[in-house]
Short mmCIF file of C-alpha atoms (C1' of nucleotides) in Angstrom, two decimals:
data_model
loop_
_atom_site.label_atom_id
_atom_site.label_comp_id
_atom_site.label_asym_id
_atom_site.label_seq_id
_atom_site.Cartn_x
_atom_site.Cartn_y
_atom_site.Cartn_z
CA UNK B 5 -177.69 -29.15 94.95
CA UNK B 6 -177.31 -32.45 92.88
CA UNK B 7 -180.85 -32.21 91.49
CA UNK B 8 -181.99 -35.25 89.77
CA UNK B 9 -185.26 -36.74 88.77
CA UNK B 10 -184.68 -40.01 90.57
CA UNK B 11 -183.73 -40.24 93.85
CA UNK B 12 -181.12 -43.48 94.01
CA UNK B 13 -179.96 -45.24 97.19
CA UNK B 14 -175.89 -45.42 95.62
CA UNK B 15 -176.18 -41.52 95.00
CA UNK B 16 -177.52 -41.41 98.96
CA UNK B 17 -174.78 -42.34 100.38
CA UNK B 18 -172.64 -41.14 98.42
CA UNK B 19 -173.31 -37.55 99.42
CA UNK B 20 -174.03 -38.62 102.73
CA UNK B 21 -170.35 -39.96 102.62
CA UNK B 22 -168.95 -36.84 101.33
CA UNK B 23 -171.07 -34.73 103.86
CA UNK B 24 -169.64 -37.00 107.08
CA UNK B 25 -165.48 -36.53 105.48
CA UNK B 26 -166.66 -32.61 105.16
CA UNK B 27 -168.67 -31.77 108.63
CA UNK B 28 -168.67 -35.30 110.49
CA UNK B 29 -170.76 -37.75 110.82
CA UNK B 30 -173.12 -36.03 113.04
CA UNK B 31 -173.73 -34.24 110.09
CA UNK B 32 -175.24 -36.80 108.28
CA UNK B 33 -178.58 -36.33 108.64
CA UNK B 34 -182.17 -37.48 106.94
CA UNK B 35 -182.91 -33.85 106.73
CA UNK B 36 -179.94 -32.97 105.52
CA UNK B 37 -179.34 -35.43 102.80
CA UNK B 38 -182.63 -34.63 101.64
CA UNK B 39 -182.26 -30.85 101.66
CA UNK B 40 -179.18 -31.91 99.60
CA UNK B 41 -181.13 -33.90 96.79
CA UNK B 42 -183.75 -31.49 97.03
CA UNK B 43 -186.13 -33.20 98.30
CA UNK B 44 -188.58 -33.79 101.34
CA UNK B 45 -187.33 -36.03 104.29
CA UNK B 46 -189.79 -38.32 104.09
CA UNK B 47 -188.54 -39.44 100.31
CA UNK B 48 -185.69 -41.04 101.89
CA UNK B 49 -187.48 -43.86 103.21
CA UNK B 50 -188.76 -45.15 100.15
CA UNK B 51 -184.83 -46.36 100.06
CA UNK B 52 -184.33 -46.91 103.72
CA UNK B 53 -186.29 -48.64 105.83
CA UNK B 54 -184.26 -46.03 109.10
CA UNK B 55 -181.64 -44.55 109.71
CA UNK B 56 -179.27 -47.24 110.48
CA UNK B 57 -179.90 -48.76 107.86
CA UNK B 58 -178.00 -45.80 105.93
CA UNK B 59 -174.92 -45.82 108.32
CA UNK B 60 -175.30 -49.69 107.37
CA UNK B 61 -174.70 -48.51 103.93
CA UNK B 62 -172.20 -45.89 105.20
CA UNK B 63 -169.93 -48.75 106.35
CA UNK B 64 -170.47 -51.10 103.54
CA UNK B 65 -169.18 -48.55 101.11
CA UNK B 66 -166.13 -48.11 103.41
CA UNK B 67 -165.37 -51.45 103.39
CA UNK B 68 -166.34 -51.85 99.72
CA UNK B 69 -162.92 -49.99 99.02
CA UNK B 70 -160.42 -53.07 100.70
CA UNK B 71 -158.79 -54.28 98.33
CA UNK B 72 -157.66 -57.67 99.49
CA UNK B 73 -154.54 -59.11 98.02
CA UNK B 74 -154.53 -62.55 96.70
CA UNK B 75 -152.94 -65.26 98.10
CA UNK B 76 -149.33 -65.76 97.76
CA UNK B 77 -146.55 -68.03 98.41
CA UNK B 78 -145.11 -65.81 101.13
CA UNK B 79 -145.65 -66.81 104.71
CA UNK B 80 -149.18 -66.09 106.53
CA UNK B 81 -148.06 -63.53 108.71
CA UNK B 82 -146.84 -61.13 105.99
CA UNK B 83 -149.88 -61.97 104.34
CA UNK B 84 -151.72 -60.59 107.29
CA UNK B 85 -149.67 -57.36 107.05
CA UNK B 86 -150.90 -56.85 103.89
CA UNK B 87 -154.17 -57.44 104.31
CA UNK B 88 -154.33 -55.31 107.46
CA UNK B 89 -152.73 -52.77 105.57
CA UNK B 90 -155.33 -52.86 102.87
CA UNK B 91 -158.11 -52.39 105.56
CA UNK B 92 -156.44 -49.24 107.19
CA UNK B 93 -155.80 -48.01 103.89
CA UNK B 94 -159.76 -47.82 102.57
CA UNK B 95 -160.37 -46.44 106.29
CA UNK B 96 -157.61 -43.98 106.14
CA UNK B 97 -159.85 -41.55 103.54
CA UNK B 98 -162.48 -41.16 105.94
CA UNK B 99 -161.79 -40.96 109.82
CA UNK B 100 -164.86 -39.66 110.44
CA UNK B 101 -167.23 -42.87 109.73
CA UNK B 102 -164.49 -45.22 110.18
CA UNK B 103 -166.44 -45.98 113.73
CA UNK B 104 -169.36 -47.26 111.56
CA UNK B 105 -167.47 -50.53 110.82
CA UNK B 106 -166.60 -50.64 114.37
CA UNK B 107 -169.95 -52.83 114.74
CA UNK B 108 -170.92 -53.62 111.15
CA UNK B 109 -167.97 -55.77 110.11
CA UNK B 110 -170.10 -58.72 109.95
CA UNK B 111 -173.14 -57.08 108.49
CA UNK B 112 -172.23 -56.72 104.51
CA UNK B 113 -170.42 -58.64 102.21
CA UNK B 114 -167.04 -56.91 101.73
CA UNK B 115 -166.69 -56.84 105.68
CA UNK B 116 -167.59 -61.06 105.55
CA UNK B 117 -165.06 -61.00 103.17
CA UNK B 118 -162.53 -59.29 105.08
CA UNK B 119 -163.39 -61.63 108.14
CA UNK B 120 -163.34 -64.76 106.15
CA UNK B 121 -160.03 -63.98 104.71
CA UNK B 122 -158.52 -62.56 108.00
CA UNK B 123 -159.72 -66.03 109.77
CA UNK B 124 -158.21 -68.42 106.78
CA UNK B 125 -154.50 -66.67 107.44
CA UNK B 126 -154.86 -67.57 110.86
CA UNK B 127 -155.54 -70.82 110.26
CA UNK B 128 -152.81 -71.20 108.32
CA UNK B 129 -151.10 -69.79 110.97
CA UNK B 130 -151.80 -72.60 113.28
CA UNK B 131 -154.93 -71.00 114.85
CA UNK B 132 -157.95 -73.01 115.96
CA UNK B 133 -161.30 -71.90 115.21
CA UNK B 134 -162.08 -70.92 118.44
CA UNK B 135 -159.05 -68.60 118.56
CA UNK B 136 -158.92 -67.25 115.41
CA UNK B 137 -162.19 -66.13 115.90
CA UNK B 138 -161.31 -64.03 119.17
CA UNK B 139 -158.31 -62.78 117.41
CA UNK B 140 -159.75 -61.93 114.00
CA UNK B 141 -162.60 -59.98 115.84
CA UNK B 142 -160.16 -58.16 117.87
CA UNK B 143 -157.32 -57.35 115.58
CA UNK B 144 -160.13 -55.90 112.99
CA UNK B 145 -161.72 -53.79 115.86
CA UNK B 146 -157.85 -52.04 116.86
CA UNK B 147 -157.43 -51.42 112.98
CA UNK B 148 -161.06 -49.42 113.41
CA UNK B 149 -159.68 -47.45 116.85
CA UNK B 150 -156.15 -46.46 115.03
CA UNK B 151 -158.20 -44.74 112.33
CA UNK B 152 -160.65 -43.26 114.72
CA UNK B 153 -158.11 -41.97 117.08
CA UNK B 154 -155.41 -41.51 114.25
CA UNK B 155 -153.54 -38.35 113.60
CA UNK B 156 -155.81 -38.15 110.26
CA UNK B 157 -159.02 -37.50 112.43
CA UNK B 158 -160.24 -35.13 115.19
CA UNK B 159 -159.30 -31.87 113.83
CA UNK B 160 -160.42 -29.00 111.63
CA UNK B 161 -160.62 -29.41 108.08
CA UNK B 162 -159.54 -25.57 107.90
CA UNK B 163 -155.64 -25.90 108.10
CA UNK B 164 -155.55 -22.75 110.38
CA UNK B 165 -157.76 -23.91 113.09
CA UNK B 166 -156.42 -27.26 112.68
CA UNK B 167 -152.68 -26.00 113.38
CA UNK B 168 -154.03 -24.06 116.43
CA UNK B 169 -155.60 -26.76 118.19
CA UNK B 170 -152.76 -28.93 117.88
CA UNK B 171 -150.62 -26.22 119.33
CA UNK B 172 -153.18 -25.80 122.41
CA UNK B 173 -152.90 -29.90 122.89
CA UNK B 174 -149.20 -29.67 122.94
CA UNK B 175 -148.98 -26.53 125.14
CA UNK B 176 -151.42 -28.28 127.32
CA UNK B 177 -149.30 -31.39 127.56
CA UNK B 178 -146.30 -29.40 127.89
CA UNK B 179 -147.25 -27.24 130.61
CA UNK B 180 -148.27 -30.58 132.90
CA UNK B 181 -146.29 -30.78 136.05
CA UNK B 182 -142.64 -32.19 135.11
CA UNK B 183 -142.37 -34.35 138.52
CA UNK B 184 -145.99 -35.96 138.15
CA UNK B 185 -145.98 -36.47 134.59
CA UNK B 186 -142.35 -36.00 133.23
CA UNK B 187 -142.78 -39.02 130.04
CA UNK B 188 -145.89 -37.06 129.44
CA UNK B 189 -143.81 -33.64 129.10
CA UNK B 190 -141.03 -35.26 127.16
CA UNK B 191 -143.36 -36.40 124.73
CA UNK B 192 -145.88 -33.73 124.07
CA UNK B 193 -144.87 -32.90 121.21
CA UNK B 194 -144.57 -36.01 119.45
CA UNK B 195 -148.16 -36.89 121.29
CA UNK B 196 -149.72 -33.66 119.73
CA UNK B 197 -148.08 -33.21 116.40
CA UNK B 198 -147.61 -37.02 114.48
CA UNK B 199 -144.02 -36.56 112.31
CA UNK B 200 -144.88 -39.59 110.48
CA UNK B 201 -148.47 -40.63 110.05
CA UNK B 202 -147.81 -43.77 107.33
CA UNK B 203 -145.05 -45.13 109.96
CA UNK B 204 -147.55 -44.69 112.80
CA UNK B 205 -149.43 -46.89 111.13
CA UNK B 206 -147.06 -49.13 110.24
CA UNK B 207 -145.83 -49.53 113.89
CA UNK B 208 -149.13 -50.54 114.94
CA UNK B 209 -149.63 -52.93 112.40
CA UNK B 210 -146.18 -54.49 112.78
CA UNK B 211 -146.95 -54.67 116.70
CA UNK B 212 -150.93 -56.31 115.94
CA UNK B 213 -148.89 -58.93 113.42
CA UNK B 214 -145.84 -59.55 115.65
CA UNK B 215 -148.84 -60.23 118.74
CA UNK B 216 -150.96 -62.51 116.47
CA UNK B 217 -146.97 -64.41 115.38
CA UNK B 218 -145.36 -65.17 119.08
CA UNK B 219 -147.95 -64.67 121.67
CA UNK B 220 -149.63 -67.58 123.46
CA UNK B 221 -152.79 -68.48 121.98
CA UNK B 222 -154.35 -70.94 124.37
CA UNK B 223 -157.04 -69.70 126.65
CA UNK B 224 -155.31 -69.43 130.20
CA UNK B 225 -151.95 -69.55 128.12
CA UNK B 226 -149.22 -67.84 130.55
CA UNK B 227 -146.92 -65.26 129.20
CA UNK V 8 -186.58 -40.05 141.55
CA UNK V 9 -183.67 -39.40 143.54
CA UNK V 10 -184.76 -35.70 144.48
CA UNK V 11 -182.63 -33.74 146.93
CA UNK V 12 -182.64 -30.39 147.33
CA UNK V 13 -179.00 -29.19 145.83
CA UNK V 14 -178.21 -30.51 142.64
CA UNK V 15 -174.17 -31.84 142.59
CA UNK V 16 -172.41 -32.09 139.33
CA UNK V 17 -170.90 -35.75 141.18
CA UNK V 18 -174.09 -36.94 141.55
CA UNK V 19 -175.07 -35.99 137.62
CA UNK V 20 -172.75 -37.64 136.25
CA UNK V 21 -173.16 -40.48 139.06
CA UNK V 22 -176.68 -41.54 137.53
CA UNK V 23 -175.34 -40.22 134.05
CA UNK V 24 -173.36 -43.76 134.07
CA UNK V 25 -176.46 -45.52 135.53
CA UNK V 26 -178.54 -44.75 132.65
CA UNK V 27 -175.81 -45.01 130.06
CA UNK V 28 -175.40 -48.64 131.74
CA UNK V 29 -179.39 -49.53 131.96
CA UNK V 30 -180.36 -48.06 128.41
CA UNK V 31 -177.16 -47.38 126.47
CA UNK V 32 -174.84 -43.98 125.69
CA UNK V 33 -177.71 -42.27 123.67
CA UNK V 34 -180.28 -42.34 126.57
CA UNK V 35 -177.90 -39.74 128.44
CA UNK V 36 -179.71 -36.99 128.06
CA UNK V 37 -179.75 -33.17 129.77
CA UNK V 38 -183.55 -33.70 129.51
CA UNK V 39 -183.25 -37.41 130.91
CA UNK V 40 -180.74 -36.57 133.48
CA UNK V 41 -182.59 -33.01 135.19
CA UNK V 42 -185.95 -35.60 134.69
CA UNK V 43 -184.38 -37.97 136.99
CA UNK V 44 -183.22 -34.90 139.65
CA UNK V 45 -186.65 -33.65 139.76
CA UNK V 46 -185.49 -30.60 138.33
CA UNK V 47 -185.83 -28.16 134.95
CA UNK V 48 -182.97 -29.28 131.85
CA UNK V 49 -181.69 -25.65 132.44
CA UNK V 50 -180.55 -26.63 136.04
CA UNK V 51 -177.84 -28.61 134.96
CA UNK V 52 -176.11 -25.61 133.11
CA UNK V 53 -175.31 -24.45 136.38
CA UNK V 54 -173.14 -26.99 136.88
CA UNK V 55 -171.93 -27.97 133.08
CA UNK V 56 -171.23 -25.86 130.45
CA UNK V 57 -172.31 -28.19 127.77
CA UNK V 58 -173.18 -31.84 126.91
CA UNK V 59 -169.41 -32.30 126.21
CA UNK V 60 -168.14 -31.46 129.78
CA UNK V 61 -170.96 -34.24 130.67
CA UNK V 62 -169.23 -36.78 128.81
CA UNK V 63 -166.14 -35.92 129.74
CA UNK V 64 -166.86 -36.15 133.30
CA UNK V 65 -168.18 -39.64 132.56
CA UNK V 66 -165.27 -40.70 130.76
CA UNK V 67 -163.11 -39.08 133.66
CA UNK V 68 -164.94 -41.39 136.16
CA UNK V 69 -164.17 -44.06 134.15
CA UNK V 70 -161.04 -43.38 134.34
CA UNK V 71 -160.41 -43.15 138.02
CA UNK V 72 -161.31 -46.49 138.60
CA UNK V 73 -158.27 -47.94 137.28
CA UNK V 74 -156.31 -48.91 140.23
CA UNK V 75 -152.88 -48.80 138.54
CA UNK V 76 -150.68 -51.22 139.94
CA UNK V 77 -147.62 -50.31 141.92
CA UNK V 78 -144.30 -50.18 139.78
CA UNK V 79 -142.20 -53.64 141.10
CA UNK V 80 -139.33 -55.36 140.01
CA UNK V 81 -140.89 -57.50 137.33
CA UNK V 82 -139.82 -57.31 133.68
CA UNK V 83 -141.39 -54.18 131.78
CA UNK V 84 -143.66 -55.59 129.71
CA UNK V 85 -144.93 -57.86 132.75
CA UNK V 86 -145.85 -55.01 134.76
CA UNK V 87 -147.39 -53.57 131.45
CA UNK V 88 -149.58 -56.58 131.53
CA UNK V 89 -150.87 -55.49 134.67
CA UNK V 90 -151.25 -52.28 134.36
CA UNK V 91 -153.49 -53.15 131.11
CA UNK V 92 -155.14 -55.60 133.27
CA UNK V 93 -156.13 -52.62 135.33
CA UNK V 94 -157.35 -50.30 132.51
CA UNK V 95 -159.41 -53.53 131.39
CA UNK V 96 -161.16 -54.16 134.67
CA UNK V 97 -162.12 -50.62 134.80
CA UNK V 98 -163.97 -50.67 131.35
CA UNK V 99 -165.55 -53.86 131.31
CA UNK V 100 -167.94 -52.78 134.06
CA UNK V 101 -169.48 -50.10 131.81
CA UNK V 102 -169.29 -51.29 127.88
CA UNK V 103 -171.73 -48.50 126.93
CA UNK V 104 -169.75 -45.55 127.71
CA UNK V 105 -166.28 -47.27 127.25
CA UNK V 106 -166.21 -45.28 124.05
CA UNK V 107 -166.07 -42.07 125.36
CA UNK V 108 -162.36 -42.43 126.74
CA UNK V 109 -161.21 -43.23 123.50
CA UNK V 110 -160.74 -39.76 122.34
CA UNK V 111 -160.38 -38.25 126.30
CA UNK V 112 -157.44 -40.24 127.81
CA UNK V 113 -155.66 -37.49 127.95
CA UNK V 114 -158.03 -35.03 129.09
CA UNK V 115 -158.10 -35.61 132.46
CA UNK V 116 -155.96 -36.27 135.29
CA UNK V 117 -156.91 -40.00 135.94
CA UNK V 118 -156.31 -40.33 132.21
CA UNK V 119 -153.02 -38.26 132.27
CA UNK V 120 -151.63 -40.84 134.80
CA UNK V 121 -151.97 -43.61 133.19
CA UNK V 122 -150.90 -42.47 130.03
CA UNK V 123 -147.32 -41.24 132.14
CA UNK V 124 -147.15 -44.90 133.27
CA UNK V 125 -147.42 -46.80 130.09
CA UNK V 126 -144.72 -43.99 128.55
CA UNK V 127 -142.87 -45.03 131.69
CA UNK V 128 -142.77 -48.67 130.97
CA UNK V 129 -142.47 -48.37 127.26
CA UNK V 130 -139.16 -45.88 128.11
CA UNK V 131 -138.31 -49.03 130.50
CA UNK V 132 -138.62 -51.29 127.08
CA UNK V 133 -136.21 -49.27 125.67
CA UNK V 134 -138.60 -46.84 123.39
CA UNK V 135 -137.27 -44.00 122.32
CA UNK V 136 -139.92 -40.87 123.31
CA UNK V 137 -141.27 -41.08 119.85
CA UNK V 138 -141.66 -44.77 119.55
CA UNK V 139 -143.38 -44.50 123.13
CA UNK V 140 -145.87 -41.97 122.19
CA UNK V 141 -147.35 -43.64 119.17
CA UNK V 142 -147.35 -46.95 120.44
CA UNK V 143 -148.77 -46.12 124.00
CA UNK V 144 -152.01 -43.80 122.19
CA UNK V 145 -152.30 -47.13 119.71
CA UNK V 146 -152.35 -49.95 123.01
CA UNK V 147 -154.59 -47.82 124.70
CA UNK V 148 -157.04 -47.02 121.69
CA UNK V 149 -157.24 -50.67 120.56
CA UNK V 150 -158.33 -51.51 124.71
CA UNK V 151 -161.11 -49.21 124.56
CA UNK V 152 -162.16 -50.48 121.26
CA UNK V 153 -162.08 -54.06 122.85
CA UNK V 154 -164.66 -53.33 125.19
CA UNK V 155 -166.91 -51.27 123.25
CA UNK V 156 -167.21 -54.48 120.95
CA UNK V 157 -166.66 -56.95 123.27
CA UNK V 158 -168.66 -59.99 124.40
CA UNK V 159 -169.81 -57.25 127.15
CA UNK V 160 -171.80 -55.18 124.83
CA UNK V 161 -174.21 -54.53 122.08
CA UNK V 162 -177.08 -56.49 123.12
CA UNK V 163 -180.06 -56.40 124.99
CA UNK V 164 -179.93 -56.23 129.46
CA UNK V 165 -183.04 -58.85 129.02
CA UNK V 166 -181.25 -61.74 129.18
CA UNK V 167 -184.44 -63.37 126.70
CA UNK V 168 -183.66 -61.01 123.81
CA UNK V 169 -180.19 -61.07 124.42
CA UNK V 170 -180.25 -64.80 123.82
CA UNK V 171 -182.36 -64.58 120.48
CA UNK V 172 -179.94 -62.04 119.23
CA UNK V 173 -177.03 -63.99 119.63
CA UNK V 174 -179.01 -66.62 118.07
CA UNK V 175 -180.04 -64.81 115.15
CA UNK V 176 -176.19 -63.60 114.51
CA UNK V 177 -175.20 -67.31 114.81
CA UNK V 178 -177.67 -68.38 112.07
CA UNK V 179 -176.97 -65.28 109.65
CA UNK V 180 -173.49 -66.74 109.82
CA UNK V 181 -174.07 -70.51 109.70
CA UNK V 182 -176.45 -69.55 106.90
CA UNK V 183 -173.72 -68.20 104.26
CA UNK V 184 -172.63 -70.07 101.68
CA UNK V 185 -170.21 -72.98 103.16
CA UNK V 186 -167.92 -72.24 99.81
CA UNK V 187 -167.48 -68.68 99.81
CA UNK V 188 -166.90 -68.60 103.49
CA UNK V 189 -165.58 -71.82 104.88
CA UNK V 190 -164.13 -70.58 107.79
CA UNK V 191 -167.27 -67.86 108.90
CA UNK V 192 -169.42 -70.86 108.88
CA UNK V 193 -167.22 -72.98 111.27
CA UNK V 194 -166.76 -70.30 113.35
CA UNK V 195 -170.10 -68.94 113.13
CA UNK V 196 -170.60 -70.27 116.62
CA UNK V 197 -167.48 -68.46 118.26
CA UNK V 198 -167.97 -65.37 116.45
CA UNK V 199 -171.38 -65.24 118.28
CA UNK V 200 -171.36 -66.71 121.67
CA UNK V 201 -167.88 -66.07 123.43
CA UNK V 202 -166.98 -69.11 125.51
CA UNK V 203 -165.07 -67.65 127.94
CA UNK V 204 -165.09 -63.81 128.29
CA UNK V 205 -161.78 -63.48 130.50
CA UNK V 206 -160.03 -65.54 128.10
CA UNK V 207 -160.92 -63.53 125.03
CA UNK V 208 -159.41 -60.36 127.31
CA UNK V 209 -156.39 -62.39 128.63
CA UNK V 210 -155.66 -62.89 124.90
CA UNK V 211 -155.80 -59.82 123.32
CA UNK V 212 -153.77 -57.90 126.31
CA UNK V 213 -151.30 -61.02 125.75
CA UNK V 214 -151.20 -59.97 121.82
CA UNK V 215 -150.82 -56.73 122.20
CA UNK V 216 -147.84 -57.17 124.79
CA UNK V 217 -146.34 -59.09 122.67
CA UNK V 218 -146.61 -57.05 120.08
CA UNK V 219 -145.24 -54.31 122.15
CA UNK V 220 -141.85 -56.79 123.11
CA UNK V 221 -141.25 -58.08 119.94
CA UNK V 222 -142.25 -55.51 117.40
CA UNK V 223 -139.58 -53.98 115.43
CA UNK V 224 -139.56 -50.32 116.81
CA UNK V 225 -138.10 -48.05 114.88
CA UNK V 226 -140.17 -46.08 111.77
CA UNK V 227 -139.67 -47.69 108.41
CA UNK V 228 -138.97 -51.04 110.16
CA UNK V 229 -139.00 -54.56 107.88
CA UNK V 230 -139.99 -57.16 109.38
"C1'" DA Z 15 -176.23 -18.29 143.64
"C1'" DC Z 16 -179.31 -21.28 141.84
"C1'" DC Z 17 -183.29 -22.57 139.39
"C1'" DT Z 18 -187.48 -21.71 136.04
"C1'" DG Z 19 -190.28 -20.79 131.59
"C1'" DA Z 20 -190.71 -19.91 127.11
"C1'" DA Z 21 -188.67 -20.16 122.85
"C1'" DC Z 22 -185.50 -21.55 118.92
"C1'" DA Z 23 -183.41 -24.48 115.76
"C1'" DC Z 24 -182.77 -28.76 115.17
"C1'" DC Z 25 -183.60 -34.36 115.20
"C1'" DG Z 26 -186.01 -39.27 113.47
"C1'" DT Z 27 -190.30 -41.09 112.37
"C1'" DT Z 28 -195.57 -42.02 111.59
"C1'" DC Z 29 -199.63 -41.36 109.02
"C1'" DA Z 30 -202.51 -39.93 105.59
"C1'" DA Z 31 -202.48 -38.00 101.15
"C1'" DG Z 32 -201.25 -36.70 96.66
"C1'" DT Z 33 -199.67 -37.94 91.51
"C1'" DA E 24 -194.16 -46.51 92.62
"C1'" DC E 25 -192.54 -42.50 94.42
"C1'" DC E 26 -192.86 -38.25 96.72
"C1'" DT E 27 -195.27 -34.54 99.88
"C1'" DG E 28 -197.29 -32.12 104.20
"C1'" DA E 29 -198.47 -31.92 108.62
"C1'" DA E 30 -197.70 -33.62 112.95
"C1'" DC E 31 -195.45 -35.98 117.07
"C1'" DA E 32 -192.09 -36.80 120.41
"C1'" DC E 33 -187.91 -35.89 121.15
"C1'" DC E 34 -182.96 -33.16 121.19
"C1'" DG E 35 -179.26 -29.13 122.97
"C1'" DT E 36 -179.11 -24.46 123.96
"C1'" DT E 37 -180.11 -19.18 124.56
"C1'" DC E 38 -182.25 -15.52 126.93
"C1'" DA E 39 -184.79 -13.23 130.16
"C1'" DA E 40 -186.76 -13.80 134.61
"C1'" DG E 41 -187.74 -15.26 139.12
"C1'" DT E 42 -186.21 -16.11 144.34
#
DNA sequence: ACCTGAACACCGTTCAAGT
DNA sequence: ACCTGAACACCGTTCAAGT
């Protein structure tokens, strides 16, 4: 396809990027991505030493795309909404490797960047190291599971499959019994279809940011 | 190893989660698993149709270990604590395959009842159907996501490499630069040992039921 | 009904060569 | 330096057969 004398590691996972949003990321493949430059397998690790270390690259590139705000006068936590709103919005494009950060946050420099950032607000906040370290690790790994669970991922690309399997999910929901599962029933649809994707997101980021604000923060704090 | 002479989809899936636990999700294997029954890969199409039903029965055992607690006369979100307590204690025991729930929770019937019992507390809360929905697939996403990164997982069973990994992840961090990342390198030493694992759960649950109390609810919320 | 054998279309990766 | 070819040890799955 994209035929070029020089196979580049950038142009790599670029396509291999565009081939997981397309078919998923089990379609990324060594044989595949060199099928797709033309080439034989084997080429590909002259710019990888395995494959890992291209999903490596995978989620560098995804978190490449944060674009953190600068500091402000405002108070920490709103600065914290932003900046987890800036994360879910460079995962948002591309449910289908947003798992790769899952594990790699601390593996490239954007994602240190992210982290560093991410603990310095909640230090501000009144965090000690020790916390803001469990809370900075957690908080970044929920961001990862709303965008791999989210209503943008999980279905068809083709619109018309797409629409039928969320109309099997509901019916399946909907057809549960009413006595053993009644919230379940009341809320199929809203579980299947998602009205509002951006304030889905915005719920769970208000919740994560109203948790890191008033909850306890010792270890063996009591609620 | 364990050869008998009727293979039994419980029993499958039974030392499914024993090699998922000993050698991680992507040793489960229809090859590994008819291997360890003493019997041909195609056997075990008998009694799955695919890998998928596999996983899903794994995920459903998961599942059914949650002992949900009884409903009492404790606040809501208390008896939310509890009941994400339970899905907690279920997980931990098995970080490898904790990921497989994360897309099945509602798949299956152990699954299905939780799910009605956080929509039942959230309705408790005072969430409309809506607001219930979203935020219970969010809480329960962003547990599953805590164990699959968790202090519990991603490193070696031999407790020798395990301990030069986490060494090696505390020096990569204690080894960037001290004035681009202040706050990595003092926490370089949280980030990779975990002091205290039931305190790192205790905390998130207590964040994200917090979160769930004090949030602003509605979509398009300020806060 | 339950299991087997052979085969197919895939994987990632190693090794020795080619230019 | 960069790419190729052949091979190895794996996958999941189909199809036709065995008992």
């Amino acid at each position: 396809m994209a035929t070029q004398k020089r196979l580049n590691a950038d142009d790599l996972i670029t396509s291999a990027l565009a081939l997981a949003d397309d078919e998923g990321l089990e379609a990324v493949t060594i044989r595949r991505l060199a099928q797709h430059h033309g080439v034989t397998p084997m080429a590909l690790y002259r710019h990888f030493h395995d494959k890992e270390e291209i999903l490596g690259a995978l989620s560098e590139r995804l978190l490449a795309d944060i674009a953190i705000p600068e500091p402000n006068d405002e108070p920490w936590h709103r600065q914290m909404h932003d900046l987890l709103d800036a994360f879910l919005a460079a995962l948002r494009p591309h449910p289908a490797v947003a798992q790769l950060p899952l594990t790699r946050v601390l593996a490239s420099q954007p994602g240190l960047t992210v982290a560093e950032r991410v603990l310095e607000l909640l230090a501000q906040g009144g965090y000690t190291v020790e916390q803001a370290a469990e809370a900075a690790m957690q908080i970044l790994c929920s961001l990862v599971a709303l965008v791999m669970t989210g209503p943008d991922h999980g279905f068809d690309q083709d619109p018309e499959k797409r629409d039928e399997q969320l109309r099997a999910k509901k019916a399946h929901l909907a057809a549960l019994s009413p006595r053993r599962y009644p919230n379940l029933v009341a809320a199929a649809d809203a579980l299947a279809y998602c009205a509002d994707k951006d304030a889905y997101y915005a719920g769970s980021i208000a919740r994560m940011v109203a948790g890191l604000r008033d909850a306890p923060r010792g270890p063996g704090a009591s609620s």
